[in-house]
PDB file of C-alpha atoms in Angstrom:
ATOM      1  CA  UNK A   1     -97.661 201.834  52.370  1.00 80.00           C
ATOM      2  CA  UNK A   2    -100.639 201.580  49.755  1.00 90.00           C
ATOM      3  CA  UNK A   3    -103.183 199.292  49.656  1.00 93.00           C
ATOM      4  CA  UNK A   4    -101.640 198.204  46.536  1.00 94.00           C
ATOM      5  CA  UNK A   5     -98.002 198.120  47.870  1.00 94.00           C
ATOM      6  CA  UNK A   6    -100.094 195.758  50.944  1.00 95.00           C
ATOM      7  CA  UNK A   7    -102.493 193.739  48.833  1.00 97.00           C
ATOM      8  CA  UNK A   8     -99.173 192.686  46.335  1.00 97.00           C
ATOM      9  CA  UNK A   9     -97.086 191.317  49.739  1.00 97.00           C
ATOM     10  CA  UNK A  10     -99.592 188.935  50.359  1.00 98.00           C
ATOM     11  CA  UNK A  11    -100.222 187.626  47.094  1.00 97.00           C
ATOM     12  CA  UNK A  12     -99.884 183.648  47.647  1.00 94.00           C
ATOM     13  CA  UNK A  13    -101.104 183.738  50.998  1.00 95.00           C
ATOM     14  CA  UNK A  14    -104.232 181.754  52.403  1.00 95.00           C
ATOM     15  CA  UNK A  15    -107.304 182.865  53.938  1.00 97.00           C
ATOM     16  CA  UNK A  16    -105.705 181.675  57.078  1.00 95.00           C
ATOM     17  CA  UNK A  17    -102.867 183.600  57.461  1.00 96.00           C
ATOM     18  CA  UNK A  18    -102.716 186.501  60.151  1.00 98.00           C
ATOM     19  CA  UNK A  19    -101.234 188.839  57.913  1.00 98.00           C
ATOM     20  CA  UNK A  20    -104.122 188.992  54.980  1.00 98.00           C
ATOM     21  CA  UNK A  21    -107.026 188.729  57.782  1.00 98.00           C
ATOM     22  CA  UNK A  22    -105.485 191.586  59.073  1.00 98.00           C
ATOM     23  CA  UNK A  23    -105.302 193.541  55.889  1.00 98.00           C
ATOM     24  CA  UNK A  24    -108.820 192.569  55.103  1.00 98.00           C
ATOM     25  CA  UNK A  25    -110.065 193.811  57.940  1.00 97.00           C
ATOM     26  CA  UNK A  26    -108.657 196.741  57.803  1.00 96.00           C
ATOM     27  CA  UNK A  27    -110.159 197.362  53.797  1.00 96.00           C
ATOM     28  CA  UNK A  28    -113.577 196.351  55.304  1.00 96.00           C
ATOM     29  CA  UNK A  29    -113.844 193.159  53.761  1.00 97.00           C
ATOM     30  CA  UNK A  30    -116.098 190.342  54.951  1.00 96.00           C
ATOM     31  CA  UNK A  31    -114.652 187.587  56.702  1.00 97.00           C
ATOM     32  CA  UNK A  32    -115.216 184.750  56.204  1.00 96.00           C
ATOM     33  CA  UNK A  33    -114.760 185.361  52.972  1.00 97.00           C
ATOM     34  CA  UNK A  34    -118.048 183.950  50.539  1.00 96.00           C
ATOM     35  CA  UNK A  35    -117.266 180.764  48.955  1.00 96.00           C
ATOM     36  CA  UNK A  36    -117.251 180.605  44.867  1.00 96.00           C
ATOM     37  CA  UNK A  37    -120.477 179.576  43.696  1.00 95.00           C
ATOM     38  CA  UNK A  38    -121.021 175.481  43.114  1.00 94.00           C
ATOM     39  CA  UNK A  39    -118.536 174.705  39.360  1.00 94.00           C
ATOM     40  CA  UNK A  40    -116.712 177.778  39.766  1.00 96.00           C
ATOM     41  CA  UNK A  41    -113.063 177.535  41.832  1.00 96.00           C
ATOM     42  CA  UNK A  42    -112.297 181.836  42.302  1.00 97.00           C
ATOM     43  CA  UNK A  43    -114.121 184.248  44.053  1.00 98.00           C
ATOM     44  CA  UNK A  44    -113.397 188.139  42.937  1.00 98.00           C
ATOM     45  CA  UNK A  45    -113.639 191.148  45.668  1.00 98.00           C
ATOM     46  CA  UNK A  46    -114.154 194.364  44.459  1.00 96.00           C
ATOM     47  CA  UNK A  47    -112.618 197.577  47.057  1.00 94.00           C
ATOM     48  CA  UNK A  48    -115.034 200.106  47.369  1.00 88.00           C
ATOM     49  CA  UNK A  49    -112.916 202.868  47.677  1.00 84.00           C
ATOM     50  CA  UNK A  50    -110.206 202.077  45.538  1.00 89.00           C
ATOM     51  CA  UNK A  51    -110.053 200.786  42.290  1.00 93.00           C
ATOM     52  CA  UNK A  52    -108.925 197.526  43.481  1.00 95.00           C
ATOM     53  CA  UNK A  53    -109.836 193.966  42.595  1.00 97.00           C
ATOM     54  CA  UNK A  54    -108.851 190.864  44.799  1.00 98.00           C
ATOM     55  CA  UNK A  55    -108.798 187.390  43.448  1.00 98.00           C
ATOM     56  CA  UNK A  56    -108.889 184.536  45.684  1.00 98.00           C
ATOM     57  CA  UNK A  57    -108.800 181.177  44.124  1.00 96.00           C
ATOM     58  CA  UNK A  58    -108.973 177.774  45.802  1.00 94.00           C
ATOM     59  CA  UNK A  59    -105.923 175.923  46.556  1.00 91.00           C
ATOM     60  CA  UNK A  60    -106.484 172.867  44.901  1.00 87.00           C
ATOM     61  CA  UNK A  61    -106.754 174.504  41.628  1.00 88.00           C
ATOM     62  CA  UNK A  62    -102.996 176.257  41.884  1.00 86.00           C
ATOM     63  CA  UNK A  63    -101.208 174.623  39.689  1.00 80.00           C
ATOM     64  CA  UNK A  64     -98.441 174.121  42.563  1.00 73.00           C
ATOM     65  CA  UNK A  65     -99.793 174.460  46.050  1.00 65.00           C
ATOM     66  CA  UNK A  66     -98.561 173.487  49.783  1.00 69.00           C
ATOM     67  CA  UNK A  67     -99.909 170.221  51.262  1.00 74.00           C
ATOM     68  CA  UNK A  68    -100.284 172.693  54.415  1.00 79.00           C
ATOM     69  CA  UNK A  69    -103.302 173.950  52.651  1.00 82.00           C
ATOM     70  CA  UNK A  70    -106.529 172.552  52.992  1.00 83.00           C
ATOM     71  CA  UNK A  71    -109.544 171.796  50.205  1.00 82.00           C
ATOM     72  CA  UNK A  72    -111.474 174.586  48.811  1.00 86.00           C
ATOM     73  CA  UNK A  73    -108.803 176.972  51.176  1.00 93.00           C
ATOM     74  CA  UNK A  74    -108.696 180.600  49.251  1.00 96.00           C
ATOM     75  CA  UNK A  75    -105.344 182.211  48.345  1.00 96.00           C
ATOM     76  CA  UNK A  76    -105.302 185.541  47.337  1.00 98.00           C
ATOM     77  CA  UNK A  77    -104.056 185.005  43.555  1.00 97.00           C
ATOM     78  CA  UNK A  78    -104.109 187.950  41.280  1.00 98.00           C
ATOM     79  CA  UNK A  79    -104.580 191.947  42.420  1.00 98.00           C
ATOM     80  CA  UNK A  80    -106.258 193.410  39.070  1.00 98.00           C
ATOM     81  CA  UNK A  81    -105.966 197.539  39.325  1.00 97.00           C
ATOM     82  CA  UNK A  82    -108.420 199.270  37.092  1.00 94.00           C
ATOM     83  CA  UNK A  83    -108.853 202.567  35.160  1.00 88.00           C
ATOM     84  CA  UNK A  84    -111.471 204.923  37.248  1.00 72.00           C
ATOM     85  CA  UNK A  85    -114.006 205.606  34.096  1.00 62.00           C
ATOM     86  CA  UNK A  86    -113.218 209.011  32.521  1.00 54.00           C
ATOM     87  CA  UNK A  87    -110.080 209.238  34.250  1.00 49.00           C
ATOM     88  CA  UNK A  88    -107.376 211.409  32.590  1.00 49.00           C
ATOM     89  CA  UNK A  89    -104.121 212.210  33.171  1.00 45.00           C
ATOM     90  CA  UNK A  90    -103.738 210.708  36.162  1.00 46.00           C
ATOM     91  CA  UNK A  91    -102.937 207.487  38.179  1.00 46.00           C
ATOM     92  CA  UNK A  92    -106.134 205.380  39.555  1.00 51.00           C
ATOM     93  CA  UNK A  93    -104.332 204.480  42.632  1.00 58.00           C
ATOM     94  CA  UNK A  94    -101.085 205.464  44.131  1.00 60.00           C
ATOM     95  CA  UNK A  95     -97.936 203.028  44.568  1.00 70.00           C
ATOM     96  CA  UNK A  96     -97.502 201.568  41.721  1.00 90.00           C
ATOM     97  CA  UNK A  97     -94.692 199.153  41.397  1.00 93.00           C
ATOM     98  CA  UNK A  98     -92.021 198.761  38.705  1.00 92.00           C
ATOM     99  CA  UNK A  99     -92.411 202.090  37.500  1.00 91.00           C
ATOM    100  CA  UNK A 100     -95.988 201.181  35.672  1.00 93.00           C
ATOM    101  CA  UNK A 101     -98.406 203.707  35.153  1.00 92.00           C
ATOM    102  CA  UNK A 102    -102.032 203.975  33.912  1.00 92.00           C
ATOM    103  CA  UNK A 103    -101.054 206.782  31.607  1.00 92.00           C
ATOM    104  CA  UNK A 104     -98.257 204.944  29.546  1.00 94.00           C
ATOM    105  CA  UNK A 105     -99.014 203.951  26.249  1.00 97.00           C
ATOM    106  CA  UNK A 106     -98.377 199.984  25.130  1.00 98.00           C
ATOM    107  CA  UNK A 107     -95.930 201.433  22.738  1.00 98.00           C
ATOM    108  CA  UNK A 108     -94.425 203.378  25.700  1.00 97.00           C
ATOM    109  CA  UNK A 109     -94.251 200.389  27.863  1.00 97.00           C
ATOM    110  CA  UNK A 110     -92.574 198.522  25.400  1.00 98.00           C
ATOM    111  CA  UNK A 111     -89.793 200.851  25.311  1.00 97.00           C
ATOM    112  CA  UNK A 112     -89.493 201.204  28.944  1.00 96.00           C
ATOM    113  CA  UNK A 113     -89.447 197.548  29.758  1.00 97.00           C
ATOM    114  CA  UNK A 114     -88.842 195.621  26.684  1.00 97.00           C
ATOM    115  CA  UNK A 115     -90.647 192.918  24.503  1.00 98.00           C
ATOM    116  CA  UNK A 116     -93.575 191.439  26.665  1.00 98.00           C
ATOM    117  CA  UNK A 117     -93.043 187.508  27.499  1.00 98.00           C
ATOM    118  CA  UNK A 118     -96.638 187.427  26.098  1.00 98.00           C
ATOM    119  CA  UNK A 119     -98.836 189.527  24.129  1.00 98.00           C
ATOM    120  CA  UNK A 120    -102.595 188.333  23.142  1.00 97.00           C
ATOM    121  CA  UNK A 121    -102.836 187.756  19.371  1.00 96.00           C
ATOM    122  CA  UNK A 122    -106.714 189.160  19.843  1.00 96.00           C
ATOM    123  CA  UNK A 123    -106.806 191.628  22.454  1.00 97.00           C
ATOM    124  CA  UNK A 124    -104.441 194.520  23.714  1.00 97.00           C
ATOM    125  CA  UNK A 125    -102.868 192.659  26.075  1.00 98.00           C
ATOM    126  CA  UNK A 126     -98.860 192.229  26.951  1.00 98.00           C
ATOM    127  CA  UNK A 127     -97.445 190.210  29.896  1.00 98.00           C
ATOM    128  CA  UNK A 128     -94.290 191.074  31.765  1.00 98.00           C
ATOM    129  CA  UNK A 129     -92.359 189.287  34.450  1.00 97.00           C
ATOM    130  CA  UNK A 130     -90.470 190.960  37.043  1.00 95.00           C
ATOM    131  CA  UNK A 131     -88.515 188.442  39.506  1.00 93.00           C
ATOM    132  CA  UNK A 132     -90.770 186.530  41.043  1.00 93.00           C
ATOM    133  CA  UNK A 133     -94.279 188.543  39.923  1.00 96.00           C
ATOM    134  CA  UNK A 134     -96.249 188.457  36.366  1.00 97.00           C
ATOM    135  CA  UNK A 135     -97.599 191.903  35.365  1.00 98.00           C
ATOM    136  CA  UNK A 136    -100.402 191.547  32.150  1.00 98.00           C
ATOM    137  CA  UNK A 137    -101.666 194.967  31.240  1.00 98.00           C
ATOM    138  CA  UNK A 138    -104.627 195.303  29.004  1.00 98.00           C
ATOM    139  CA  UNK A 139    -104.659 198.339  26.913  1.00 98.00           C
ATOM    140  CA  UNK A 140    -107.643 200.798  26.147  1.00 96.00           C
ATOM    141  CA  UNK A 141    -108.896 199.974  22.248  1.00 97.00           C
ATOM    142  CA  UNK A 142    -106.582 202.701  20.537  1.00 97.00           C
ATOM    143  CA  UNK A 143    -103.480 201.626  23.036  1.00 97.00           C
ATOM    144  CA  UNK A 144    -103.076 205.067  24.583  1.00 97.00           C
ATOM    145  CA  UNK A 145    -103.248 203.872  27.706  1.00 95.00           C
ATOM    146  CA  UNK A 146    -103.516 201.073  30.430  1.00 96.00           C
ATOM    147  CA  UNK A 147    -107.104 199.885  31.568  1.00 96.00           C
ATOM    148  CA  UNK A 148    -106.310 197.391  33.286  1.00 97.00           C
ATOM    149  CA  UNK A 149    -103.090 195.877  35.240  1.00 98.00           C
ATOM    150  CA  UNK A 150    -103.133 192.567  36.778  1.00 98.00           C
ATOM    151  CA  UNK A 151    -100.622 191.266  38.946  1.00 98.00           C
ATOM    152  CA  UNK A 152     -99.930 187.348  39.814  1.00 97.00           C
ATOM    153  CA  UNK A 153     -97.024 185.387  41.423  1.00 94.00           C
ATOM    154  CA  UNK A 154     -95.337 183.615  39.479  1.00 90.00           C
ATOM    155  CA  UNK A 155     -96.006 179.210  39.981  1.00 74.00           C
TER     156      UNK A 155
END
């Protein structure tokens, strides 16, 4: 399994919970992990060998969140996957879900999954949902291709 495929089963899950101390230890991340700086309630960790982002935010700014958590707890929110710079022809990462791919054009991922639930009346952004999981890609200027996905849970 990916660390994608890993990192997206333990979206929701606290800071707490065996299963994502586990997984961080095994990507080398810092535990515990650093707090968000004094006004700010998220906390981004880049992967250094993948081109992997991990958002943790604190519970009690989830719009919905279990009274099991505790104050200023962080829950891994949103995995962001980004393009490798200069990259061509070629997924960034493997195991992407849902058929996506870096290389598909917005016009191309319209077709293959439909109308977005959302699309950005500034930027090159569209937002999908699949069951239970949002999926906003952010297309390069000329919409070619994807530069960024991001992955939430749904609330």
């Amino acid at each position: 399994m990916s660390t994608l495929e890993r990192a997206l089963g333990l979206l929701g899950k606290s800071e707490r919970d065996d299963g994502l101390r586990r997984f961080l230890d095994e990507i080398n991340v810092k535990q515990p992990l650093k707090r968000p700086a004094r006004g700010d309630d998220q906390i981004n960790v880049v992967l250094d060998d993948e081109p992997l982002e991990l958002c943790f935010v604190e519970a009690d700014s989830l719009p919905s969140h279990s009274e099991t958590l505790m104050e200023g707890e962080l829950v891994l929110n949103a995995v962001f996957v980004h393009r490798h710079a200069g990259a061509t022809a070629m997924d960034p990462v493997a195991g992407l879900p849902l058929g996506l791919s870096m290389d598909l054009s917005r016009a191309e991922m319209r077709k293959r999954f439909g109308q977005p639930v959302w699309s950005s009346p500034v930027l090159n952004n569209d937002r999908w949902v699949f069951d239970d999981m949002r999926v906003l890609a952010c297309f390069t200027d000329d919409e070619s291709s994807v530069r960024q996905l991001a992955f939430s849970l749904i609330e």
